[in-house]
mmCIF file with all atom_site columns, N, CA and C in Angstrom:
data_model
loop_
_atom_site.group_PDB
_atom_site.id
_atom_site.type_symbol
_atom_site.label_atom_id
_atom_site.label_alt_id
_atom_site.label_comp_id
_atom_site.label_asym_id
_atom_site.label_entity_id
_atom_site.label_seq_id
_atom_site.pdbx_PDB_ins_code
_atom_site.Cartn_x
_atom_site.Cartn_y
_atom_site.Cartn_z
_atom_site.occupancy
_atom_site.B_iso_or_equiv
_atom_site.pdbx_formal_charge
_atom_site.auth_seq_id
_atom_site.auth_comp_id
_atom_site.auth_asym_id
_atom_site.auth_atom_id
_atom_site.pdbx_PDB_model_num
ATOM 1   N N  . UNK A 1 1  ? -3.896  14.741  -0.558  1.00 0.00 ? 28 UNK A N  1
ATOM 2   C CA . UNK A 1 1  ? -2.930  14.092  0.654   1.00 0.00 ? 28 UNK A CA 1
ATOM 3   C C  . UNK A 1 1  ? -3.931  13.485  1.792   1.00 0.00 ? 28 UNK A C  1
ATOM 4   N N  . UNK A 1 2  ? -3.740  12.219  2.325   1.00 0.00 ? 29 UNK A N  1
ATOM 5   C CA . UNK A 1 2  ? -4.320  11.560  3.057   1.00 0.00 ? 29 UNK A CA 1
ATOM 6   C C  . UNK A 1 2  ? -3.949  11.275  4.439   1.00 0.00 ? 29 UNK A C  1
ATOM 7   N N  . UNK A 1 3  ? -4.190  10.769  5.388   1.00 0.00 ? 30 UNK A N  1
ATOM 8   C CA . UNK A 1 3  ? -3.955  10.375  6.123   1.00 0.00 ? 30 UNK A CA 1
ATOM 9   C C  . UNK A 1 3  ? -3.331  8.876   6.444   1.00 0.00 ? 30 UNK A C  1
ATOM 10  N N  . UNK A 1 4  ? -1.993  8.599   7.336   1.00 0.00 ? 31 UNK A N  1
ATOM 11  C CA . UNK A 1 4  ? -1.567  7.352   7.159   1.00 0.00 ? 31 UNK A CA 1
ATOM 12  C C  . UNK A 1 4  ? -2.076  6.397   8.285   1.00 0.00 ? 31 UNK A C  1
ATOM 13  N N  . UNK A 1 5  ? -2.717  5.411   8.135   1.00 0.00 ? 32 UNK A N  1
ATOM 14  C CA . UNK A 1 5  ? -3.506  4.358   8.966   1.00 0.00 ? 32 UNK A CA 1
ATOM 15  C C  . UNK A 1 5  ? -2.834  3.162   9.410   1.00 0.00 ? 32 UNK A C  1
ATOM 16  N N  . UNK A 1 6  ? -1.919  2.519   8.714   1.00 0.00 ? 33 UNK A N  1
ATOM 17  C CA . UNK A 1 6  ? -1.070  1.330   9.038   1.00 0.00 ? 33 UNK A CA 1
ATOM 18  C C  . UNK A 1 6  ? 0.136   1.070   8.106   1.00 0.00 ? 33 UNK A C  1
ATOM 19  N N  . UNK A 1 7  ? 1.257   0.423   8.419   1.00 0.00 ? 34 UNK A N  1
ATOM 20  C CA . UNK A 1 7  ? 2.465   0.104   7.641   1.00 0.00 ? 34 UNK A CA 1
ATOM 21  C C  . UNK A 1 7  ? 2.710   -1.160  8.070   1.00 0.00 ? 34 UNK A C  1
ATOM 22  N N  . UNK A 1 8  ? 3.139   -2.196  6.625   1.00 0.00 ? 35 UNK A N  1
ATOM 23  C CA . UNK A 1 8  ? 3.327   -3.432  6.480   1.00 0.00 ? 35 UNK A CA 1
ATOM 24  C C  . UNK A 1 8  ? 4.607   -3.366  5.744   1.00 0.00 ? 35 UNK A C  1
ATOM 25  N N  . UNK A 1 9  ? 5.404   -4.039  6.490   1.00 0.00 ? 36 UNK A N  1
ATOM 26  C CA . UNK A 1 9  ? 6.644   -4.542  6.458   1.00 0.00 ? 36 UNK A CA 1
ATOM 27  C C  . UNK A 1 9  ? 6.888   -5.854  5.733   1.00 0.00 ? 36 UNK A C  1
ATOM 28  N N  . UNK A 1 10 ? 7.559   -5.874  4.452   1.00 0.00 ? 37 UNK A N  1
ATOM 29  C CA . UNK A 1 10 ? 7.947   -7.002  3.890   1.00 0.00 ? 37 UNK A CA 1
ATOM 30  C C  . UNK A 1 10 ? 8.554   -8.088  4.497   1.00 0.00 ? 37 UNK A C  1
ATOM 31  N N  . UNK A 1 11 ? 8.413   -9.198  4.491   1.00 0.00 ? 38 UNK A N  1
ATOM 32  C CA . UNK A 1 11 ? 9.104   -10.499 5.030   1.00 0.00 ? 38 UNK A CA 1
ATOM 33  C C  . UNK A 1 11 ? 10.187  -10.874 4.184   1.00 0.00 ? 38 UNK A C  1
ATOM 34  N N  . UNK A 1 12 ? 10.084  -10.639 2.777   1.00 0.00 ? 39 UNK A N  1
ATOM 35  C CA . UNK A 1 12 ? 11.153  -10.777 1.843   1.00 0.00 ? 39 UNK A CA 1
ATOM 36  C C  . UNK A 1 12 ? 11.867  -9.775  1.713   1.00 0.00 ? 39 UNK A C  1
ATOM 37  N N  . UNK A 1 13 ? 12.171  -8.668  2.471   1.00 0.00 ? 40 UNK A N  1
ATOM 38  C CA . UNK A 1 13 ? 13.106  -7.798  2.438   1.00 0.00 ? 40 UNK A CA 1
ATOM 39  C C  . UNK A 1 13 ? 12.890  -6.474  0.971   1.00 0.00 ? 40 UNK A C  1
ATOM 40  N N  . UNK A 1 14 ? 11.829  -6.304  0.732   1.00 0.00 ? 41 UNK A N  1
ATOM 41  C CA . UNK A 1 14 ? 11.462  -5.688  -0.347  1.00 0.00 ? 41 UNK A CA 1
ATOM 42  C C  . UNK A 1 14 ? 10.939  -4.152  -0.254  1.00 0.00 ? 41 UNK A C  1
ATOM 43  N N  . UNK A 1 15 ? 10.829  -3.942  1.196   1.00 0.00 ? 42 UNK A N  1
ATOM 44  C CA . UNK A 1 15 ? 10.379  -2.691  1.612   1.00 0.00 ? 42 UNK A CA 1
ATOM 45  C C  . UNK A 1 15 ? 9.102   -2.682  2.362   1.00 0.00 ? 42 UNK A C  1
ATOM 46  N N  . UNK A 1 16 ? 8.305   -1.563  2.323   1.00 0.00 ? 43 UNK A N  1
ATOM 47  C CA . UNK A 1 16 ? 6.984   -1.682  2.801   1.00 0.00 ? 43 UNK A CA 1
ATOM 48  C C  . UNK A 1 16 ? 5.953   -1.084  2.138   1.00 0.00 ? 43 UNK A C  1
ATOM 49  N N  . UNK A 1 17 ? 4.475   -1.196  2.610   1.00 0.00 ? 44 UNK A N  1
ATOM 50  C CA . UNK A 1 17 ? 3.489   -0.554  2.158   1.00 0.00 ? 44 UNK A CA 1
ATOM 51  C C  . UNK A 1 17 ? 2.717   0.250   3.158   1.00 0.00 ? 44 UNK A C  1
ATOM 52  N N  . UNK A 1 18 ? 2.495   1.115   2.962   1.00 0.00 ? 45 UNK A N  1
ATOM 53  C CA . UNK A 1 18 ? 1.665   2.248   3.917   1.00 0.00 ? 45 UNK A CA 1
ATOM 54  C C  . UNK A 1 18 ? 0.083   2.063   3.293   1.00 0.00 ? 45 UNK A C  1
ATOM 55  N N  . UNK A 1 19 ? -0.870  2.183   4.605   1.00 0.00 ? 46 UNK A N  1
ATOM 56  C CA . UNK A 1 19 ? -2.254  2.073   3.975   1.00 0.00 ? 46 UNK A CA 1
ATOM 57  C C  . UNK A 1 19 ? -2.730  3.639   4.295   1.00 0.00 ? 46 UNK A C  1
ATOM 58  N N  . UNK A 1 20 ? -3.457  4.521   3.546   1.00 0.00 ? 47 UNK A N  1
ATOM 59  C CA . UNK A 1 20 ? -3.779  5.761   3.764   1.00 0.00 ? 47 UNK A CA 1
ATOM 60  C C  . UNK A 1 20 ? -5.485  5.878   3.601   1.00 0.00 ? 47 UNK A C  1
ATOM 61  N N  . UNK A 1 21 ? -5.925  6.748   4.043   1.00 0.00 ? 48 UNK A N  1
ATOM 62  C CA . UNK A 1 21 ? -7.050  6.954   3.592   1.00 0.00 ? 48 UNK A CA 1
ATOM 63  C C  . UNK A 1 21 ? -7.227  8.480   3.115   1.00 0.00 ? 48 UNK A C  1
ATOM 64  N N  . UNK A 1 22 ? -8.120  8.633   2.044   1.00 0.00 ? 49 UNK A N  1
ATOM 65  C CA . UNK A 1 22 ? -7.886  10.103  1.244   1.00 0.00 ? 49 UNK A CA 1
ATOM 66  C C  . UNK A 1 22 ? -9.683  10.641  2.036   1.00 0.00 ? 49 UNK A C  1
ATOM 67  N N  . UNK A 1 23 ? -9.599  11.361  3.168   1.00 0.00 ? 50 UNK A N  1
ATOM 68  C CA . UNK A 1 23 ? -11.163 11.600  3.687   1.00 0.00 ? 50 UNK A CA 1
ATOM 69  C C  . UNK A 1 23 ? -11.356 12.572  2.434   1.00 0.00 ? 50 UNK A C  1
ATOM 70  N N  . UNK A 1 24 ? -11.149 13.412  1.657   1.00 0.00 ? 51 UNK A N  1
ATOM 71  C CA . UNK A 1 24 ? -12.147 14.268  0.592   1.00 0.00 ? 51 UNK A CA 1
ATOM 72  C C  . UNK A 1 24 ? -12.887 13.375  -0.317  1.00 0.00 ? 51 UNK A C  1
ATOM 73  N N  . UNK A 1 25 ? -11.991 12.507  -0.850  1.00 0.00 ? 52 UNK A N  1
ATOM 74  C CA . UNK A 1 25 ? -12.728 11.594  -2.128  1.00 0.00 ? 52 UNK A CA 1
ATOM 75  C C  . UNK A 1 25 ? -13.311 10.166  -1.289  1.00 0.00 ? 52 UNK A C  1
ATOM 76  N N  . UNK A 1 26 ? -13.171 10.238  0.162   1.00 0.00 ? 53 UNK A N  1
ATOM 77  C CA . UNK A 1 26 ? -13.640 8.966   0.876   1.00 0.00 ? 53 UNK A CA 1
ATOM 78  C C  . UNK A 1 26 ? -13.450 7.647   0.028   1.00 0.00 ? 53 UNK A C  1
ATOM 79  N N  . UNK A 1 27 ? -11.855 7.256   0.110   1.00 0.00 ? 54 UNK A N  1
ATOM 80  C CA . UNK A 1 27 ? -10.677 6.287   -0.386  1.00 0.00 ? 54 UNK A CA 1
ATOM 81  C C  . UNK A 1 27 ? -10.052 6.046   0.129   1.00 0.00 ? 54 UNK A C  1
ATOM 82  N N  . UNK A 1 28 ? -9.522  4.820   0.223   1.00 0.00 ? 55 UNK A N  1
ATOM 83  C CA . UNK A 1 28 ? -8.088  3.908   0.530   1.00 0.00 ? 55 UNK A CA 1
ATOM 84  C C  . UNK A 1 28 ? -7.105  4.121   -0.352  1.00 0.00 ? 55 UNK A C  1
ATOM 85  N N  . UNK A 1 29 ? -5.903  3.964   -0.274  1.00 0.00 ? 56 UNK A N  1
ATOM 86  C CA . UNK A 1 29 ? -5.127  3.515   -1.095  1.00 0.00 ? 56 UNK A CA 1
ATOM 87  C C  . UNK A 1 29 ? -3.569  3.125   -0.183  1.00 0.00 ? 56 UNK A C  1
ATOM 88  N N  . UNK A 1 30 ? -2.473  2.412   -1.066  1.00 0.00 ? 57 UNK A N  1
ATOM 89  C CA . UNK A 1 30 ? -1.388  1.979   -0.650  1.00 0.00 ? 57 UNK A CA 1
ATOM 90  C C  . UNK A 1 30 ? -0.403  2.630   -1.341  1.00 0.00 ? 57 UNK A C  1
ATOM 91  N N  . UNK A 1 31 ? 0.629   3.036   -0.721  1.00 0.00 ? 58 UNK A N  1
ATOM 92  C CA . UNK A 1 31 ? 1.776   3.757   -1.154  1.00 0.00 ? 58 UNK A CA 1
ATOM 93  C C  . UNK A 1 31 ? 3.035   2.486   -0.785  1.00 0.00 ? 58 UNK A C  1
ATOM 94  N N  . UNK A 1 32 ? 3.653   2.126   -1.933  1.00 0.00 ? 59 UNK A N  1
ATOM 95  C CA . UNK A 1 32 ? 4.445   1.159   -1.636  1.00 0.00 ? 59 UNK A CA 1
ATOM 96  C C  . UNK A 1 32 ? 5.841   1.941   -1.792  1.00 0.00 ? 59 UNK A C  1
ATOM 97  N N  . UNK A 1 33 ? 6.706   1.225   -0.682  1.00 0.00 ? 60 UNK A N  1
ATOM 98  C CA . UNK A 1 33 ? 7.830   1.907   -0.763  1.00 0.00 ? 60 UNK A CA 1
ATOM 99  C C  . UNK A 1 33 ? 9.215   1.059   -0.869  1.00 0.00 ? 60 UNK A C  1
ATOM 100 N N  . UNK A 1 34 ? 10.326  1.217   -1.381  1.00 0.00 ? 61 UNK A N  1
ATOM 101 C CA . UNK A 1 34 ? 11.724  0.029   -1.259  1.00 0.00 ? 61 UNK A CA 1
ATOM 102 C C  . UNK A 1 34 ? 12.400  0.371   -0.047  1.00 0.00 ? 61 UNK A C  1
ATOM 103 N N  . UNK A 1 35 ? 13.388  -0.521  0.009   1.00 0.00 ? 62 UNK A N  1
ATOM 104 C CA . UNK A 1 35 ? 14.228  -0.528  1.318   1.00 0.00 ? 62 UNK A CA 1
ATOM 105 C C  . UNK A 1 35 ? 15.065  0.906   1.437   1.00 0.00 ? 62 UNK A C  1
ATOM 106 N N  . UNK A 1 36 ? 15.114  1.846   0.525   1.00 0.00 ? 63 UNK A N  1
ATOM 107 C CA . UNK A 1 36 ? 15.616  3.082   0.492   1.00 0.00 ? 63 UNK A CA 1
ATOM 108 C C  . UNK A 1 36 ? 14.363  4.602   0.794   1.00 0.00 ? 63 UNK A C  1
ATOM 109 N N  . UNK A 1 37 ? 13.022  3.782   1.223   1.00 0.00 ? 64 UNK A N  1
ATOM 110 C CA . UNK A 1 37 ? 12.171  4.727   1.432   1.00 0.00 ? 64 UNK A CA 1
ATOM 111 C C  . UNK A 1 37 ? 11.699  5.433   0.338   1.00 0.00 ? 64 UNK A C  1
ATOM 112 N N  . UNK A 1 38 ? 12.028  4.858   -0.745  1.00 0.00 ? 65 UNK A N  1
ATOM 113 C CA . UNK A 1 38 ? 11.554  5.505   -1.971  1.00 0.00 ? 65 UNK A CA 1
ATOM 114 C C  . UNK A 1 38 ? 10.245  5.346   -2.684  1.00 0.00 ? 65 UNK A C  1
ATOM 115 N N  . UNK A 1 39 ? 9.181   6.027   -2.623  1.00 0.00 ? 66 UNK A N  1
ATOM 116 C CA . UNK A 1 39 ? 7.914   5.559   -3.336  1.00 0.00 ? 66 UNK A CA 1
ATOM 117 C C  . UNK A 1 39 ? 7.941   5.041   -4.621  1.00 0.00 ? 66 UNK A C  1
ATOM 118 N N  . UNK A 1 40 ? 7.536   3.357   -4.947  1.00 0.00 ? 67 UNK A N  1
ATOM 119 C CA . UNK A 1 40 ? 7.618   3.366   -6.299  1.00 0.00 ? 67 UNK A CA 1
ATOM 120 C C  . UNK A 1 40 ? 6.280   3.127   -6.970  1.00 0.00 ? 67 UNK A C  1
ATOM 121 N N  . UNK A 1 41 ? 5.314   3.115   -6.304  1.00 0.00 ? 68 UNK A N  1
ATOM 122 C CA . UNK A 1 41 ? 3.626   2.889   -6.604  1.00 0.00 ? 68 UNK A CA 1
ATOM 123 C C  . UNK A 1 41 ? 2.764   3.275   -5.688  1.00 0.00 ? 68 UNK A C  1
ATOM 124 N N  . UNK A 1 42 ? 1.579   3.623   -6.115  1.00 0.00 ? 69 UNK A N  1
ATOM 125 C CA . UNK A 1 42 ? 0.532   4.174   -5.473  1.00 0.00 ? 69 UNK A CA 1
ATOM 126 C C  . UNK A 1 42 ? -0.781  3.378   -5.991  1.00 0.00 ? 69 UNK A C  1
ATOM 127 N N  . UNK A 1 43 ? -1.397  2.426   -5.005  1.00 0.00 ? 70 UNK A N  1
ATOM 128 C CA . UNK A 1 43 ? -2.353  1.734   -5.837  1.00 0.00 ? 70 UNK A CA 1
ATOM 129 C C  . UNK A 1 43 ? -3.797  2.288   -4.977  1.00 0.00 ? 70 UNK A C  1
ATOM 130 N N  . UNK A 1 44 ? -4.599  2.707   -5.870  1.00 0.00 ? 71 UNK A N  1
ATOM 131 C CA . UNK A 1 44 ? -6.105  3.369   -5.531  1.00 0.00 ? 71 UNK A CA 1
ATOM 132 C C  . UNK A 1 44 ? -6.947  2.031   -5.281  1.00 0.00 ? 71 UNK A C  1
ATOM 133 N N  . UNK A 1 45 ? -7.916  1.884   -4.021  1.00 0.00 ? 72 UNK A N  1
ATOM 134 C CA . UNK A 1 45 ? -8.936  1.043   -3.831  1.00 0.00 ? 72 UNK A CA 1
ATOM 135 C C  . UNK A 1 45 ? -10.438 1.755   -3.745  1.00 0.00 ? 72 UNK A C  1
ATOM 136 N N  . UNK A 1 46 ? -10.815 2.345   -4.611  1.00 0.00 ? 73 UNK A N  1
ATOM 137 C CA . UNK A 1 46 ? -12.178 3.297   -4.793  1.00 0.00 ? 73 UNK A CA 1
ATOM 138 C C  . UNK A 1 46 ? -13.163 2.210   -4.239  1.00 0.00 ? 73 UNK A C  1
ATOM 139 N N  . UNK A 1 47 ? -14.130 2.508   -3.433  1.00 0.00 ? 74 UNK A N  1
ATOM 140 C CA . UNK A 1 47 ? -15.080 1.351   -3.039  1.00 0.00 ? 74 UNK A CA 1
ATOM 141 C C  . UNK A 1 47 ? -14.874 0.218   -2.321  1.00 0.00 ? 74 UNK A C  1
ATOM 142 N N  . UNK A 1 48 ? -13.403 0.150   -1.700  1.00 0.00 ? 75 UNK A N  1
ATOM 143 C CA . UNK A 1 48 ? -13.032 -1.176  -1.044  1.00 0.00 ? 75 UNK A CA 1
ATOM 144 C C  . UNK A 1 48 ? -13.358 -0.548  0.710   1.00 0.00 ? 75 UNK A C  1
ATOM 145 N N  . UNK A 1 49 ? -13.414 -1.650  1.387   1.00 0.00 ? 76 UNK A N  1
ATOM 146 C CA . UNK A 1 49 ? -13.495 -1.300  2.868   1.00 0.00 ? 76 UNK A CA 1
ATOM 147 C C  . UNK A 1 49 ? -11.976 -1.179  3.336   1.00 0.00 ? 76 UNK A C  1
ATOM 148 N N  . UNK A 1 50 ? -11.496 -0.807  4.451   1.00 0.00 ? 77 UNK A N  1
ATOM 149 C CA . UNK A 1 50 ? -10.455 -0.394  5.151   1.00 0.00 ? 77 UNK A CA 1
ATOM 150 C C  . UNK A 1 50 ? -9.990  -2.041  5.496   1.00 0.00 ? 77 UNK A C  1
ATOM 151 N N  . UNK A 1 51 ? -10.320 -3.061  5.438   1.00 0.00 ? 78 UNK A N  1
ATOM 152 C CA . UNK A 1 51 ? -10.085 -4.361  6.090   1.00 0.00 ? 78 UNK A CA 1
ATOM 153 C C  . UNK A 1 51 ? -9.415  -4.767  4.890   1.00 0.00 ? 78 UNK A C  1
ATOM 154 N N  . UNK A 1 52 ? -10.326 -4.731  3.602   1.00 0.00 ? 79 UNK A N  1
ATOM 155 C CA . UNK A 1 52 ? -9.894  -5.380  2.384   1.00 0.00 ? 79 UNK A CA 1
ATOM 156 C C  . UNK A 1 52 ? -8.528  -4.624  1.754   1.00 0.00 ? 79 UNK A C  1
ATOM 157 N N  . UNK A 1 53 ? -8.206  -3.315  1.896   1.00 0.00 ? 80 UNK A N  1
ATOM 158 C CA . UNK A 1 53 ? -6.806  -2.856  1.627   1.00 0.00 ? 80 UNK A CA 1
ATOM 159 C C  . UNK A 1 53 ? -5.855  -3.131  2.346   1.00 0.00 ? 80 UNK A C  1
ATOM 160 N N  . UNK A 1 54 ? -6.142  -3.336  4.019   1.00 0.00 ? 81 UNK A N  1
ATOM 161 C CA . UNK A 1 54 ? -5.047  -3.713  4.730   1.00 0.00 ? 81 UNK A CA 1
ATOM 162 C C  . UNK A 1 54 ? -4.689  -5.052  4.363   1.00 0.00 ? 81 UNK A C  1
ATOM 163 N N  . UNK A 1 55 ? -5.952  -5.770  4.050   1.00 0.00 ? 82 UNK A N  1
ATOM 164 C CA . UNK A 1 55 ? -5.273  -7.306  3.668   1.00 0.00 ? 82 UNK A CA 1
ATOM 165 C C  . UNK A 1 55 ? -4.634  -7.309  2.575   1.00 0.00 ? 82 UNK A C  1
ATOM 166 N N  . UNK A 1 56 ? -4.658  -6.374  1.206   1.00 0.00 ? 83 UNK A N  1
ATOM 167 C CA . UNK A 1 56 ? -4.380  -6.328  0.294   1.00 0.00 ? 83 UNK A CA 1
ATOM 168 C C  . UNK A 1 56 ? -2.564  -5.788  0.514   1.00 0.00 ? 83 UNK A C  1
ATOM 169 N N  . UNK A 1 57 ? -2.393  -5.153  1.613   1.00 0.00 ? 84 UNK A N  1
ATOM 170 C CA . UNK A 1 57 ? -0.870  -4.410  1.934   1.00 0.00 ? 84 UNK A CA 1
ATOM 171 C C  . UNK A 1 57 ? -0.348  -5.637  2.518   1.00 0.00 ? 84 UNK A C  1
ATOM 172 N N  . UNK A 1 58 ? -1.097  -6.425  3.692   1.00 0.00 ? 85 UNK A N  1
ATOM 173 C CA . UNK A 1 58 ? -0.532  -7.284  4.482   1.00 0.00 ? 85 UNK A CA 1
ATOM 174 C C  . UNK A 1 58 ? 0.198   -8.392  3.310   1.00 0.00 ? 85 UNK A C  1
ATOM 175 N N  . UNK A 1 59 ? -1.008  -8.738  2.368   1.00 0.00 ? 86 UNK A N  1
ATOM 176 C CA . UNK A 1 59 ? -0.432  -9.782  1.286   1.00 0.00 ? 86 UNK A CA 1
ATOM 177 C C  . UNK A 1 59 ? 0.726   -9.570  0.404   1.00 0.00 ? 86 UNK A C  1
ATOM 178 N N  . UNK A 1 60 ? 0.959   -8.204  0.053   1.00 0.00 ? 87 UNK A N  1
ATOM 179 C CA . UNK A 1 60 ? 2.217   -7.669  -0.617  1.00 0.00 ? 87 UNK A CA 1
ATOM 180 C C  . UNK A 1 60 ? 3.298   -8.351  0.322   1.00 0.00 ? 87 UNK A C  1
ATOM 181 N N  . UNK A 1 61 ? 3.519   -7.933  1.457   1.00 0.00 ? 88 UNK A N  1
ATOM 182 C CA . UNK A 1 61 ? 4.319   -7.833  2.287   1.00 0.00 ? 88 UNK A CA 1
ATOM 183 C C  . UNK A 1 61 ? 4.611   -9.223  2.642   1.00 0.00 ? 88 UNK A C  1
ATOM 184 N N  . UNK A 1 62 ? 3.782   -10.165 2.490   1.00 0.00 ? 89 UNK A N  1
ATOM 185 C CA . UNK A 1 62 ? 4.105   -11.505 2.855   1.00 0.00 ? 89 UNK A CA 1
ATOM 186 C C  . UNK A 1 62 ? 4.447   -12.415 1.645   1.00 0.00 ? 89 UNK A C  1
ATOM 187 N N  . UNK A 1 63 ? 4.545   -11.594 0.228   1.00 0.00 ? 90 UNK A N  1
ATOM 188 C CA . UNK A 1 63 ? 4.910   -12.030 -0.712  1.00 0.00 ? 90 UNK A CA 1
ATOM 189 C C  . UNK A 1 63 ? 4.011   -13.186 -1.663  1.00 0.00 ? 90 UNK A C  1
ATOM 190 N N  . UNK A 1 64 ? 2.410   -12.914 -0.868  1.00 0.00 ? 91 UNK A N  1
ATOM 191 C CA . UNK A 1 64 ? 1.266   -13.446 -1.676  1.00 0.00 ? 91 UNK A CA 1
ATOM 192 C C  . UNK A 1 64 ? 0.841   -12.345 -3.117  1.00 0.00 ? 91 UNK A C  1
ATOM 193 N N  . UNK A 1 65 ? 0.700   -11.388 -2.457  1.00 0.00 ? 92 UNK A N  1
ATOM 194 C CA . UNK A 1 65 ? 0.105   -10.292 -3.876  1.00 0.00 ? 92 UNK A CA 1
ATOM 195 C C  . UNK A 1 65 ? 1.426   -9.471  -4.382  1.00 0.00 ? 92 UNK A C  1
ATOM 196 N N  . UNK A 1 66 ? 1.350   -9.822  -5.743  1.00 0.00 ? 93 UNK A N  1
ATOM 197 C CA . UNK A 1 66 ? 2.375   -9.116  -6.553  1.00 0.00 ? 93 UNK A CA 1
ATOM 198 C C  . UNK A 1 66 ? 2.172   -8.197  -7.715  1.00 0.00 ? 93 UNK A C  1
ATOM 199 N N  . UNK A 1 67 ? 2.952   -6.955  -7.548  1.00 0.00 ? 94 UNK A N  1
ATOM 200 C CA . UNK A 1 67 ? 2.646   -6.029  -8.619  1.00 0.00 ? 94 UNK A CA 1
ATOM 201 C C  . UNK A 1 67 ? 3.705   -6.261  -9.620  1.00 0.00 ? 94 UNK A C  1
ATOM 202 N N  . UNK A 1 68 ? 3.128   -5.512  -10.806 1.00 0.00 ? 95 UNK A N  1
ATOM 203 C CA . UNK A 1 68 ? 3.723   -5.774  -12.416 1.00 0.00 ? 95 UNK A CA 1
ATOM 204 C C  . UNK A 1 68 ? 4.933   -5.237  -12.043 1.00 0.00 ? 95 UNK A C  1
ATOM 205 N N  . UNK A 1 69 ? 5.905   -5.866  -12.013 1.00 0.00 ? 96 UNK A N  1
ATOM 206 C CA . UNK A 1 69 ? 7.347   -5.402  -12.040 1.00 0.00 ? 96 UNK A CA 1
ATOM 207 C C  . UNK A 1 69 ? 7.737   -4.505  -12.851 1.00 0.00 ? 96 UNK A C  1
ATOM 208 N N  . UNK A 1 70 ? 6.982   -3.992  -13.962 1.00 0.00 ? 97 UNK A N  1
ATOM 209 C CA . UNK A 1 70 ? 7.301   -2.740  -14.737 1.00 0.00 ? 97 UNK A CA 1
ATOM 210 C C  . UNK A 1 70 ? 7.284   -1.722  -13.590 1.00 0.00 ? 97 UNK A C  1
ATOM 211 N N  . UNK A 1 71 ? 6.487   -1.519  -12.635 1.00 0.00 ? 98 UNK A N  1
ATOM 212 C CA . UNK A 1 71 ? 5.896   -0.528  -11.880 1.00 0.00 ? 98 UNK A CA 1
ATOM 213 C C  . UNK A 1 71 ? 7.162   -0.203  -10.769 1.00 0.00 ? 98 UNK A C  1
ATOM 214 N N  . UNK A 1 72 ? 8.252   -1.157  -11.048 1.00 0.00 ? 99 UNK A N  1
ATOM 215 C CA . UNK A 1 72 ? 9.371   -1.015  -9.905  1.00 0.00 ? 99 UNK A CA 1
ATOM 216 C C  . UNK A 1 72 ? 10.367  -0.482  -10.599 1.00 0.00 ? 99 UNK A C  1
#
């Protein structure tokens, strides 16, 4: 389990994304949630910087980054 660092709410009403850090494995990841607070996907970013992962979460929230619809 990791520590939550930030939250990005979707501008298009599709939920929110939380950026977390796993201190043990020194890795950042994003948890994606729908509007009912149900987590539908977790994306790992091994070897990426915090800035990179936060940009990915923000891009998803803005509708720029798309997840495979089969994940939902």
